[in-house]
Short mmCIF file of C-alpha atoms in Angstrom, two decimals:
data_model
loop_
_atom_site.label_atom_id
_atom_site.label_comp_id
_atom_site.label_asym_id
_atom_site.label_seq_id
_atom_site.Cartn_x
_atom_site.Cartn_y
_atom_site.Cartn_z
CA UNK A 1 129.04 178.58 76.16
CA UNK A 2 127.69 179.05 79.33
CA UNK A 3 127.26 182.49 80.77
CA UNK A 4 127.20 180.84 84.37
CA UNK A 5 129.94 178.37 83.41
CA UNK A 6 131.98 179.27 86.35
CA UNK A 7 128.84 178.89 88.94
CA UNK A 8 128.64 175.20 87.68
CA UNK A 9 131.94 174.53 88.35
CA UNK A 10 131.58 175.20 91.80
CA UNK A 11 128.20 174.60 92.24
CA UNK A 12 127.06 170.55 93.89
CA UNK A 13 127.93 167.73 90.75
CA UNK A 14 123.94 167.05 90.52
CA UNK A 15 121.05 169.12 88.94
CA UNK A 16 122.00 172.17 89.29
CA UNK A 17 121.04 174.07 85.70
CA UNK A 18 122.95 176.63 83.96
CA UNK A 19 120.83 179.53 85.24
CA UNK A 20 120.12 180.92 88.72
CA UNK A 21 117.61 179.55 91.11
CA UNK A 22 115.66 183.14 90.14
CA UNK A 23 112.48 184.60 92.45
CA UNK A 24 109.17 183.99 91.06
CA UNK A 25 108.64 187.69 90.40
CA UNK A 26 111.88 188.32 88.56
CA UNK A 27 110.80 185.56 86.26
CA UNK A 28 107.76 186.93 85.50
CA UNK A 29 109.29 190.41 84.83
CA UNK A 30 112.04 188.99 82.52
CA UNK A 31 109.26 188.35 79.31
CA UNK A 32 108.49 191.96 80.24
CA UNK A 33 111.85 193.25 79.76
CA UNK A 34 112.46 191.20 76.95
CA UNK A 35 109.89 192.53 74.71
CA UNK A 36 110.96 195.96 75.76
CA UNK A 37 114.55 195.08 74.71
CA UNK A 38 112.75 193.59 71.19
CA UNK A 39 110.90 196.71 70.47
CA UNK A 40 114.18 199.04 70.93
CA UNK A 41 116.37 196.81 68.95
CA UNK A 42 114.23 197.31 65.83
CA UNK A 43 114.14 200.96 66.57
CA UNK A 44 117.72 200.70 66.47
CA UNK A 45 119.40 201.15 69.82
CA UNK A 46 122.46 199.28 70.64
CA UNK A 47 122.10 200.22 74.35
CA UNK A 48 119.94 200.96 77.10
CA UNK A 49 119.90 202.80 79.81
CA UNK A 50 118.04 201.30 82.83
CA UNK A 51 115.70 204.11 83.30
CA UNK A 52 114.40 203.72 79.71
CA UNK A 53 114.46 200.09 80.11
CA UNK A 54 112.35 200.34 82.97
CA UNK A 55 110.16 202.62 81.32
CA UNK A 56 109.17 201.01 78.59
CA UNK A 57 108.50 197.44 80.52
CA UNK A 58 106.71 199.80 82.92
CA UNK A 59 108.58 198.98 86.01
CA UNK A 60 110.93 200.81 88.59
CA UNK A 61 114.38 201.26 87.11
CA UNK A 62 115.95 200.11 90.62
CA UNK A 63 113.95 196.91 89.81
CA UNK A 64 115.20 196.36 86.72
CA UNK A 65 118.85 196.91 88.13
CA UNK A 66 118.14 194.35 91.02
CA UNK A 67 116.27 192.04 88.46
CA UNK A 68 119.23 191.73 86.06
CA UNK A 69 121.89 192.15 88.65
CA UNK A 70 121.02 188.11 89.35
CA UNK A 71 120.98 187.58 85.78
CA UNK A 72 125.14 188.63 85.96
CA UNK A 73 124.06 191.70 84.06
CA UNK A 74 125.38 194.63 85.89
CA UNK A 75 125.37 197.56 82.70
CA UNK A 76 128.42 200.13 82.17
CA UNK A 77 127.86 203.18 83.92
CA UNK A 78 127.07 206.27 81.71
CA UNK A 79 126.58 203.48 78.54
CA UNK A 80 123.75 200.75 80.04
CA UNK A 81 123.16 197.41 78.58
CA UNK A 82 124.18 196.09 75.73
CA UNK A 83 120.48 195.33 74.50
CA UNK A 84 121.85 192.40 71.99
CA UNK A 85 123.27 190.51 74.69
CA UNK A 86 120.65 191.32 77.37
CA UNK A 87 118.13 189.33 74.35
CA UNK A 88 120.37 187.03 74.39
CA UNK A 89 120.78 186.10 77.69
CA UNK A 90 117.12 186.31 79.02
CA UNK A 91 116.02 184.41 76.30
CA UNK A 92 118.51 181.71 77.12
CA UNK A 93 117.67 182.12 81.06
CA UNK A 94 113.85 181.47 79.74
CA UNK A 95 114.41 178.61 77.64
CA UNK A 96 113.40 180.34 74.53
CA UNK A 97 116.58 179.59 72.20
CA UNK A 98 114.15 176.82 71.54
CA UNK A 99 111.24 176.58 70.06
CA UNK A 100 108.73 175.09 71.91
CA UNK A 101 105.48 173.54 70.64
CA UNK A 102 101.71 173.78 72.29
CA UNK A 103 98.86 172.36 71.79
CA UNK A 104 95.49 174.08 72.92
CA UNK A 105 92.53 172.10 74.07
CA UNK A 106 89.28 173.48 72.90
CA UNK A 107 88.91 175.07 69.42
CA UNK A 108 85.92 177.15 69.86
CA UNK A 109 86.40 180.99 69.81
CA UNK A 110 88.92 181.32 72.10
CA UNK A 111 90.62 178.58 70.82
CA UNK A 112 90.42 180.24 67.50
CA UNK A 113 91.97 183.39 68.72
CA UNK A 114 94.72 181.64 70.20
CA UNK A 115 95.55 179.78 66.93
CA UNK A 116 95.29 183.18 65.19
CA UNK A 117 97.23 185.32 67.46
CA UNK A 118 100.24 186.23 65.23
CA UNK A 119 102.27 187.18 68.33
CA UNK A 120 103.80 183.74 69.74
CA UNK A 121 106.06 182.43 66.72
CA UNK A 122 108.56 185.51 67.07
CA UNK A 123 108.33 184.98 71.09
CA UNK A 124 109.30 181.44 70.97
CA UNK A 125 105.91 179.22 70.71
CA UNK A 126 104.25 177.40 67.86
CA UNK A 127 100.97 176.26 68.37
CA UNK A 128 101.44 172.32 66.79
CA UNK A 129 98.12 171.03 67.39
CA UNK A 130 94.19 171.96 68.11
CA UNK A 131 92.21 169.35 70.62
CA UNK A 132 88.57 169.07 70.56
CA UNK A 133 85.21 166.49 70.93
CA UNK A 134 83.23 168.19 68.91
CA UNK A 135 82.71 165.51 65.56
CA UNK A 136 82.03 168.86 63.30
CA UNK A 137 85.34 170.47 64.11
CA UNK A 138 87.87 167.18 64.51
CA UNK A 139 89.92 166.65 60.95
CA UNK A 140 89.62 170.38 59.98
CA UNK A 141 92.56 172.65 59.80
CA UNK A 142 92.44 176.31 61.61
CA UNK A 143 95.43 178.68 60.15
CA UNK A 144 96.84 175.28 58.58
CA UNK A 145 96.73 173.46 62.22
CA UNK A 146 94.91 170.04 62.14
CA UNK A 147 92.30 169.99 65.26
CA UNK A 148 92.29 166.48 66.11
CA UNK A 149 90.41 164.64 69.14
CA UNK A 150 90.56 164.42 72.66
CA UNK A 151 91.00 160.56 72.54
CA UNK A 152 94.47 161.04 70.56
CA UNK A 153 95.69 162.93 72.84
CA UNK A 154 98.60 161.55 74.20
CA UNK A 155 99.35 160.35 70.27
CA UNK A 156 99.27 164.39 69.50
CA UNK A 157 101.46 165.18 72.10
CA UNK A 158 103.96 162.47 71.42
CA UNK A 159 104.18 163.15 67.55
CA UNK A 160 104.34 166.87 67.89
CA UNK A 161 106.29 167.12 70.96
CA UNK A 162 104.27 169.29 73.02
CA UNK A 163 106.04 170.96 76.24
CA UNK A 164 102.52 173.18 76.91
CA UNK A 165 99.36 172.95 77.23
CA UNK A 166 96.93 175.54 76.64
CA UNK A 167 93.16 174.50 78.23
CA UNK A 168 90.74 176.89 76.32
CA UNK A 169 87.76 174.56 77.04
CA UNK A 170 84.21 175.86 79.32
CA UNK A 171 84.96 175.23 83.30
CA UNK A 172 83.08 171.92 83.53
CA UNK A 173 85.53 170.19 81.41
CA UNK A 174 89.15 171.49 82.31
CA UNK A 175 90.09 169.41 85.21
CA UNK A 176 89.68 166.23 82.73
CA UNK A 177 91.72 167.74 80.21
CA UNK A 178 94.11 168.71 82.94
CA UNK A 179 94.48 165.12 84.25
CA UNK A 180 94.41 163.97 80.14
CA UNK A 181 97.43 166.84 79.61
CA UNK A 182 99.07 165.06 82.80
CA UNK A 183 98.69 161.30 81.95
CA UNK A 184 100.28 162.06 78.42
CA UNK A 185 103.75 164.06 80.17
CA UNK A 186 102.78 167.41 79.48
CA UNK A 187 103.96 169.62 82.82
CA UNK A 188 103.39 173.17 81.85
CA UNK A 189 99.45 174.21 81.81
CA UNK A 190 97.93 177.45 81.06
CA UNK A 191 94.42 177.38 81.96
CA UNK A 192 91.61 179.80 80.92
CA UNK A 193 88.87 177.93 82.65
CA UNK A 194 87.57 179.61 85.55
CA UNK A 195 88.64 177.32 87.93
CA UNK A 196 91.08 175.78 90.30
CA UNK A 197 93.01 172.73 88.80
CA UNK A 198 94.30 169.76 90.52
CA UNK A 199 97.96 168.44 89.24
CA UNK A 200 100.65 166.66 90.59
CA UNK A 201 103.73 168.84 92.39
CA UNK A 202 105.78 168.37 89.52
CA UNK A 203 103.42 170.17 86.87
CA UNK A 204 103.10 173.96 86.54
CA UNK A 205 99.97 175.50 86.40
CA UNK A 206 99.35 179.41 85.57
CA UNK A 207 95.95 180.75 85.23
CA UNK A 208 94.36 183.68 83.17
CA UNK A 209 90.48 184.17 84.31
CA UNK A 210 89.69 186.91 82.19
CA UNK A 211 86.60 187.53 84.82
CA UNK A 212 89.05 187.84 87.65
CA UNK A 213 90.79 190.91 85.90
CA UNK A 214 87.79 192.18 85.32
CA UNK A 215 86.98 192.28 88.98
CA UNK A 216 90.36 193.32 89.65
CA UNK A 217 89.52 196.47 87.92
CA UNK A 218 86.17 196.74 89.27
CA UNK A 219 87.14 197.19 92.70
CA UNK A 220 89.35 200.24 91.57
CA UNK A 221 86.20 201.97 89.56
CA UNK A 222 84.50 201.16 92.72
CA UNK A 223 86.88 203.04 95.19
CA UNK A 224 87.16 205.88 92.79
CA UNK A 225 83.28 206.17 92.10
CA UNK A 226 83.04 206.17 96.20
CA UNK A 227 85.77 208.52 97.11
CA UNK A 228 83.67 210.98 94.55
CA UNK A 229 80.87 210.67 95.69
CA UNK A 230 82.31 210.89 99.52
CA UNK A 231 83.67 214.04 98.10
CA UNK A 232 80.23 215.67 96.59
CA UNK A 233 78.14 214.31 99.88
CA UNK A 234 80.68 216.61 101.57
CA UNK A 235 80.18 219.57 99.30
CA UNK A 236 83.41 219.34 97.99
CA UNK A 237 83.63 220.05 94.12
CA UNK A 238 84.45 215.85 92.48
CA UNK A 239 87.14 215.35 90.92
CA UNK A 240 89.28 212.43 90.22
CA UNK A 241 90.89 210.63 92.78
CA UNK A 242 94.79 209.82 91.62
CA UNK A 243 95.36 206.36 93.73
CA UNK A 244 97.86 205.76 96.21
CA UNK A 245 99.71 203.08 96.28
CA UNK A 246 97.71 200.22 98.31
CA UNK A 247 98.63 200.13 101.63
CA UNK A 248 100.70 197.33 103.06
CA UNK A 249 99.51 195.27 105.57
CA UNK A 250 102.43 193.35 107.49
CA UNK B 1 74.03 199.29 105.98
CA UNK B 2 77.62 199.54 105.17
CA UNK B 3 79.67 197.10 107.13
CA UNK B 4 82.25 199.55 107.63
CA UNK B 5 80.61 202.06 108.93
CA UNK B 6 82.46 202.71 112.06
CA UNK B 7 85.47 203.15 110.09
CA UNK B 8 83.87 205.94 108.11
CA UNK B 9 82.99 207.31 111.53
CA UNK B 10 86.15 208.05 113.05
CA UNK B 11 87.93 208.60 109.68
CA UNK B 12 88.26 211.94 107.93
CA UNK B 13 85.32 213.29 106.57
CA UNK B 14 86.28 213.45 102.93
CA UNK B 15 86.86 210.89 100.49
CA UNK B 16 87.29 207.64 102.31
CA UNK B 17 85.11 204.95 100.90
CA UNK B 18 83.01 202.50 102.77
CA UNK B 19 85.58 199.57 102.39
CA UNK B 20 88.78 199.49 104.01
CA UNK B 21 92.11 200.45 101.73
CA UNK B 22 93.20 196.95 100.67
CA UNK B 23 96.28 195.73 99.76
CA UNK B 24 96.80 194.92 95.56
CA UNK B 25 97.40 191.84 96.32
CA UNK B 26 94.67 191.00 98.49
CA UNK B 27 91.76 192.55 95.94
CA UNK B 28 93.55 190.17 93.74
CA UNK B 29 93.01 187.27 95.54
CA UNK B 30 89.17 187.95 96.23
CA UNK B 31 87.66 187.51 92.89
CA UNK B 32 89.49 183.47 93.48
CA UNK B 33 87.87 183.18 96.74
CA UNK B 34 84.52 184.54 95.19
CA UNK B 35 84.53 182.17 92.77
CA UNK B 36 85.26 179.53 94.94
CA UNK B 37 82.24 180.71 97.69
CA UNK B 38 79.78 180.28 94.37
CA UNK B 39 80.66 176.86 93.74
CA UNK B 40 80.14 176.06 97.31
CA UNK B 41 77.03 177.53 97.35
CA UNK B 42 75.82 175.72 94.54
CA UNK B 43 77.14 172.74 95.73
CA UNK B 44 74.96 173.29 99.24
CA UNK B 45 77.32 174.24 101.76
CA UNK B 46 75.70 177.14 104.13
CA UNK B 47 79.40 177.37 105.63
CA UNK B 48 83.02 176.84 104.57
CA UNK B 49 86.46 176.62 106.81
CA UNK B 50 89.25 178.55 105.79
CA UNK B 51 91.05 175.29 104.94
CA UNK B 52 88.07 174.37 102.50
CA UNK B 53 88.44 178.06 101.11
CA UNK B 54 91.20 177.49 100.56
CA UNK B 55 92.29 174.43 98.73
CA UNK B 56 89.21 175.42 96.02
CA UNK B 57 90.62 178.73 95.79
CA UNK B 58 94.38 177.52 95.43
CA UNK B 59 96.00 179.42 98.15
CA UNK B 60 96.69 178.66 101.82
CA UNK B 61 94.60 179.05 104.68
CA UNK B 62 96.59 181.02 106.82
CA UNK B 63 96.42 183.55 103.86
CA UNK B 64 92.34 183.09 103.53
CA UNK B 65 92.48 184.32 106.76
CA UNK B 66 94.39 186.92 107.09
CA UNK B 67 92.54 188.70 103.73
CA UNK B 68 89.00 188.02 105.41
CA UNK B 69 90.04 189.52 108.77
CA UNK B 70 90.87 192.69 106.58
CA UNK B 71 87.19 193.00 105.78
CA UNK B 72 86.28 192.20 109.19
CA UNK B 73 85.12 189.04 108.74
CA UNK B 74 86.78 186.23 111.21
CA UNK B 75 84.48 183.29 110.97
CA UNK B 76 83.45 181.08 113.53
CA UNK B 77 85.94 178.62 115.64
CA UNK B 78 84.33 175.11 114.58
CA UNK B 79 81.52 176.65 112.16
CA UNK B 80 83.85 178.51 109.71
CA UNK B 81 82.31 181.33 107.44
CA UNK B 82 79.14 182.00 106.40
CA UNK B 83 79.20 181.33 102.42
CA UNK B 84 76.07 183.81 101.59
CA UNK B 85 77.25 186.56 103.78
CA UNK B 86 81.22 186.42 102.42
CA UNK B 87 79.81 186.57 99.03
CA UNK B 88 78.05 189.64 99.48
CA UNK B 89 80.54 191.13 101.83
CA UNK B 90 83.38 190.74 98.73
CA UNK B 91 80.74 191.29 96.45
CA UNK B 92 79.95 194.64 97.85
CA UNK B 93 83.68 195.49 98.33
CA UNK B 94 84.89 194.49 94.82
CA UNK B 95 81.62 196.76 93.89
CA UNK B 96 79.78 194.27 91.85
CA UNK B 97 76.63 194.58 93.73
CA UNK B 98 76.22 197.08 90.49
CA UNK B 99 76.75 195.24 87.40
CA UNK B 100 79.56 197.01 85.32
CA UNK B 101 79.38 197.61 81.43
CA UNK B 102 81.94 196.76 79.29
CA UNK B 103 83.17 197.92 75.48
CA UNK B 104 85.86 195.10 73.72
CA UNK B 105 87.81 197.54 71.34
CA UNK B 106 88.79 194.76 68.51
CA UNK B 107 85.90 192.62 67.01
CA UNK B 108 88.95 190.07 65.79
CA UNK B 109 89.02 186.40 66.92
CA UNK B 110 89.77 187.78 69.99
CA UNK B 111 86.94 190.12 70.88
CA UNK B 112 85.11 187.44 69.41
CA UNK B 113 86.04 185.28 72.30
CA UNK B 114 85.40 187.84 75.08
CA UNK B 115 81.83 188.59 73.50
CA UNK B 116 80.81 185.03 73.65
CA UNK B 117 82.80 184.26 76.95
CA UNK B 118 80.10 183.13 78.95
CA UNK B 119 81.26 183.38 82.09
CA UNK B 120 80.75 187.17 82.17
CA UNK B 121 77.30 188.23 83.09
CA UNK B 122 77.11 185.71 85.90
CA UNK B 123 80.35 187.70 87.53
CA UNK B 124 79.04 191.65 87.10
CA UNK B 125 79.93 192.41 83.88
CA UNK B 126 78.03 192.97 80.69
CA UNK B 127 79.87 193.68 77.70
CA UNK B 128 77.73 196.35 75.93
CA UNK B 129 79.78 197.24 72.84
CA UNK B 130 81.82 195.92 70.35
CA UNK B 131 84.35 198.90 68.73
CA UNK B 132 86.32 198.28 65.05
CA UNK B 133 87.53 200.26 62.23
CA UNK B 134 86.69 197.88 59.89
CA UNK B 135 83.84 198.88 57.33
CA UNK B 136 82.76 195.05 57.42
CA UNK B 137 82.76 194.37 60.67
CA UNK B 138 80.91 198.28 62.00
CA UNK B 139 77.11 197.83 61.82
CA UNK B 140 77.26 193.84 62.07
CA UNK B 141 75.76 192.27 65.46
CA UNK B 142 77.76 189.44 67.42
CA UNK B 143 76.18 187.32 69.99
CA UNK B 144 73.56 190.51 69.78
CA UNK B 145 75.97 193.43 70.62
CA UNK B 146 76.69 196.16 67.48
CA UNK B 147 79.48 196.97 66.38
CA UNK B 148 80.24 200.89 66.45
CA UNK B 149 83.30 203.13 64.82
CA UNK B 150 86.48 203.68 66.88
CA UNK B 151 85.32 207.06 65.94
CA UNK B 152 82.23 206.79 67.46
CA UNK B 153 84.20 205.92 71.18
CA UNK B 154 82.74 209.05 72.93
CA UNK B 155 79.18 208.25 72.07
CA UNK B 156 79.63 204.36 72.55
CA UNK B 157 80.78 205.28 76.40
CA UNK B 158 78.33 207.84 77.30
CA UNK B 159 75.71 205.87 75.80
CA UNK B 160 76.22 202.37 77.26
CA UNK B 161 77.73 203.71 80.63
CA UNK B 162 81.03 201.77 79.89
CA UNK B 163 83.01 201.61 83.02
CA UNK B 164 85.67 199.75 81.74
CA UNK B 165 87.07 199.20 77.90
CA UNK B 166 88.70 196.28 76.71
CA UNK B 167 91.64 196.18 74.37
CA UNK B 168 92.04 193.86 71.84
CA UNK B 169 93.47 195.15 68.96
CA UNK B 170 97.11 194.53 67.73
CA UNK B 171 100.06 196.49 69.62
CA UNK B 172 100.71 198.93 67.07
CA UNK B 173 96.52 200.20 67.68
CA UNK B 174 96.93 199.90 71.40
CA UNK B 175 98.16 203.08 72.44
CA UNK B 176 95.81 204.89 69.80
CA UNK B 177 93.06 203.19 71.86
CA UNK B 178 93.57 203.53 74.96
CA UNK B 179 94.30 207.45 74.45
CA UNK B 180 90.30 207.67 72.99
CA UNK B 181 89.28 205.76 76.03
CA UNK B 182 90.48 208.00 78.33
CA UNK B 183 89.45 210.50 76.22
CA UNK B 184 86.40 209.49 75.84
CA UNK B 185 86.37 209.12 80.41
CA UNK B 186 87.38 205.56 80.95
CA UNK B 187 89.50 205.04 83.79
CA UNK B 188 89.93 201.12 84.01
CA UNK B 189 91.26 199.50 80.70
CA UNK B 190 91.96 195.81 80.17
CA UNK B 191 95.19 195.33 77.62
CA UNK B 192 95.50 192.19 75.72
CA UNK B 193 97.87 193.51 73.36
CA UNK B 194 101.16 192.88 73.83
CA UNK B 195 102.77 196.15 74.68
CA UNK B 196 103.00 198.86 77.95
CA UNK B 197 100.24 201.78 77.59
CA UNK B 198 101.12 205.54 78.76
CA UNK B 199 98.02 206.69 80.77
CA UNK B 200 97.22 209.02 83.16
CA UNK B 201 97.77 208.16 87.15
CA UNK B 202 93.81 207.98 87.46
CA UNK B 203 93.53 205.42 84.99
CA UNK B 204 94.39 201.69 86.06
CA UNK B 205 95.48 199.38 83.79
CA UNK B 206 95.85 195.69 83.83
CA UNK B 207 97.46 193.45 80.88
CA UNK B 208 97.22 189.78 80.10
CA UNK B 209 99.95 189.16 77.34
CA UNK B 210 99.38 185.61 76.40
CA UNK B 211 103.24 185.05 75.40
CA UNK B 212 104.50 186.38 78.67
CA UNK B 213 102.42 183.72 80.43
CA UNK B 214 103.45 181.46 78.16
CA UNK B 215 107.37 182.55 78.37
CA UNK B 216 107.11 181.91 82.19
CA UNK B 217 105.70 178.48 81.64
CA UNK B 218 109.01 178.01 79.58
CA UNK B 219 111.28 179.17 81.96
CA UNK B 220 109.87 176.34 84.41
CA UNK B 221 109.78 173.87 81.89
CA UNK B 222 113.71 174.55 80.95
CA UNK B 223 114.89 174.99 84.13
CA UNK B 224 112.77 171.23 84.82
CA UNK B 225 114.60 169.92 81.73
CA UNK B 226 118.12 170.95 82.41
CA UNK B 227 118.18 169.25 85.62
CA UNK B 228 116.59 165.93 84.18
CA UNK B 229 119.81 166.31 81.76
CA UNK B 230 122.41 167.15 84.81
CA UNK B 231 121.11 164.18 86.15
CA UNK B 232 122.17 161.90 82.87
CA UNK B 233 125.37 163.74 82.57
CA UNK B 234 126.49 162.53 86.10
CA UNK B 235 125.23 159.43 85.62
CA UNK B 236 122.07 159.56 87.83
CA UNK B 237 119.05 157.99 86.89
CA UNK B 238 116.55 160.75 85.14
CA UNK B 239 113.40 161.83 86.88
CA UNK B 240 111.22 164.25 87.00
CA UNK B 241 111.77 167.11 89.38
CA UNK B 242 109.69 168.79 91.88
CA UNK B 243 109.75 172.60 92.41
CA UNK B 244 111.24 174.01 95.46
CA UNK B 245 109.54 177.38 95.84
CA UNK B 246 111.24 180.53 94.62
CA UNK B 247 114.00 181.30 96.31
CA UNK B 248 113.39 184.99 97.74
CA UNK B 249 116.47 187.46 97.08
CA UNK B 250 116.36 190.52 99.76
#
């Protein structure tokens, strides 16, 4: 039930998957459009138009056009997407018509508000299993989820089939979980340490350093704050600076 | 002492900062090789090469290279970089020379986590308040910070200087939020709730939606385990499967 049955067919005999060889950036944009497409279906809409699409993922409709245009998803003109079968076919293009089970390393509080966080059953994820050292918190249960130890690892991941692995654990100690994640066949990794982690080719790393946004953002308060004060130093009357879009260096 | 000071001198008089206009995806990628410059430091090293930069920063070096020489800084053929003076030159362009305060709007498991996160104050940030709506929660102290009303925002933020307010609250309080930050004269918001916030152009946003990450984790591991099976179907021997890089569709 393919929707890219007929690219198989003439596509080489060997490893070549049901779904497109897609950019890096489409991919990431497809969970955005896919709780977009979520949030309108349980307002009701049958359809979309791009432009309201793109609005509500918060990205350029022509994007969106281009982004699901490699999907096979071209809209009807005047009528849009049927939202339904756009769900459907993202979530198939992201592997999410099934559930896949994660296990975070490190049950302290971020740990905690991972385990909480009531968002990643209805997107696809349960979290299966809680890793830590820590005696005191090993054989309790956190929202019904055993937290069992490091040693067992590979045991944990082989009972509750783990595809990804979720590193919650301070900086000093990530790059051993990392190569304990490896050495038990777990290739997907999303790290909240705040560091760089070493992996074999064949595993997937993505990284969320909540310090890095932070700095992200900083250097935009700074430019602002700057460009005021440029502006008073000048006599001009401050006022906020709306940003341009950063230039492009080629 | 700015080290862009003859920019400033043959640029227009008003409004242009003392740090060039950088590309988004540059200021991205200097809070990683900030990071990585601090470990170095601590670890002795008076100088780095761009290659060293770069493998503990995770990028390549003909990259590390081409961001430096957009704050002017080129290194030395043989010597490489000077680790004390990159840190303050990103330092002082990513503005953290001034530490930045910081209110977490959501005292859950989640805010919980960013006001214990200790990686914070060593990186320019102090998070100074702790917002809820809870009765229980408003008036209670965690890891020393109070916690204030949501309807005490305004005060919060003039008070504590907050430069930048953190979201983490449940989607449906997001928006709610982030309209009494700006209100209240916030322009840089971090969103961890899963959902796109309306703001004015002089805000900047950034979101970390822990399913998305997760969804494009998925996508990698499908697309890793469809091939394995294409390989069984036609008979091959299974094994696992090393990325080619994103194919890029102009």
């Amino acid at each position: 039930m393919s929707q890219f049955a007929g690219r198989d067919a003439v596509a080489p005999a060997v490893m070549v998957p049901d779904f497109p060889d897609l950019p890096e950036a489409t991919v990431s944009r497809l969970p955005e459009y896919l709780r977009a497409l979520h949030q309108l279906a349980q307002l009701g809409h049958d359809t979309v138009s791009s432009e309201a699409l793109a609005t509500a993922a918060g990205v350029k409709s022509a994007k969106v056009r281009k982004d699901l245009s490699q999907l096979g998803s071209y809209g009807t003109r005047g009528v849009g997407y049927d939202v339904d079968r756009l769900v459907q076919q993202i979530e198939q293009v992201l592997g999410l018509s099934q559930r896949r089970n994660v296990a975070v390393i490190g049950a302290g509080n971020l740990g905690h508000a991972l385990a909480g966080y009531a968002g990643f059953p209805s997107r696809g994820f349960r979290i299966s299993a809680l890793v830590d050292v820590e005696p005191a918190r090993v054989g309790e249960r956190l929202y019904g989820i055993p937290i069992t130890h490091l040693d067992d690892l590979a045991a944990t991941v082989a009972a509750e089939k783990i595809a990804i692995g979720v590193i919650a654990t301070p900086a000093g100690a990530a790059q051993q979980v990392a190569d304990r994640l490896v050495g038990a066949g777990v290739k997907c990794i999303l790290n909240f340490a705040p560091c760089v982690l070493s992996v074999p080719t064949d595993v997937d790393v993505r990284s969320v350093d909540l310090a890095i946004e932070l700095q992200i953002l900083s250097f935009h308060e700074h430019r602002r704050t700057r460009s005021a004060l440029d502006g008073v130093t000048d006599g001009a009357v401050p006022h906020p600076v709306s940003h341009t879009p950063a230039r492009k260096v080629v």
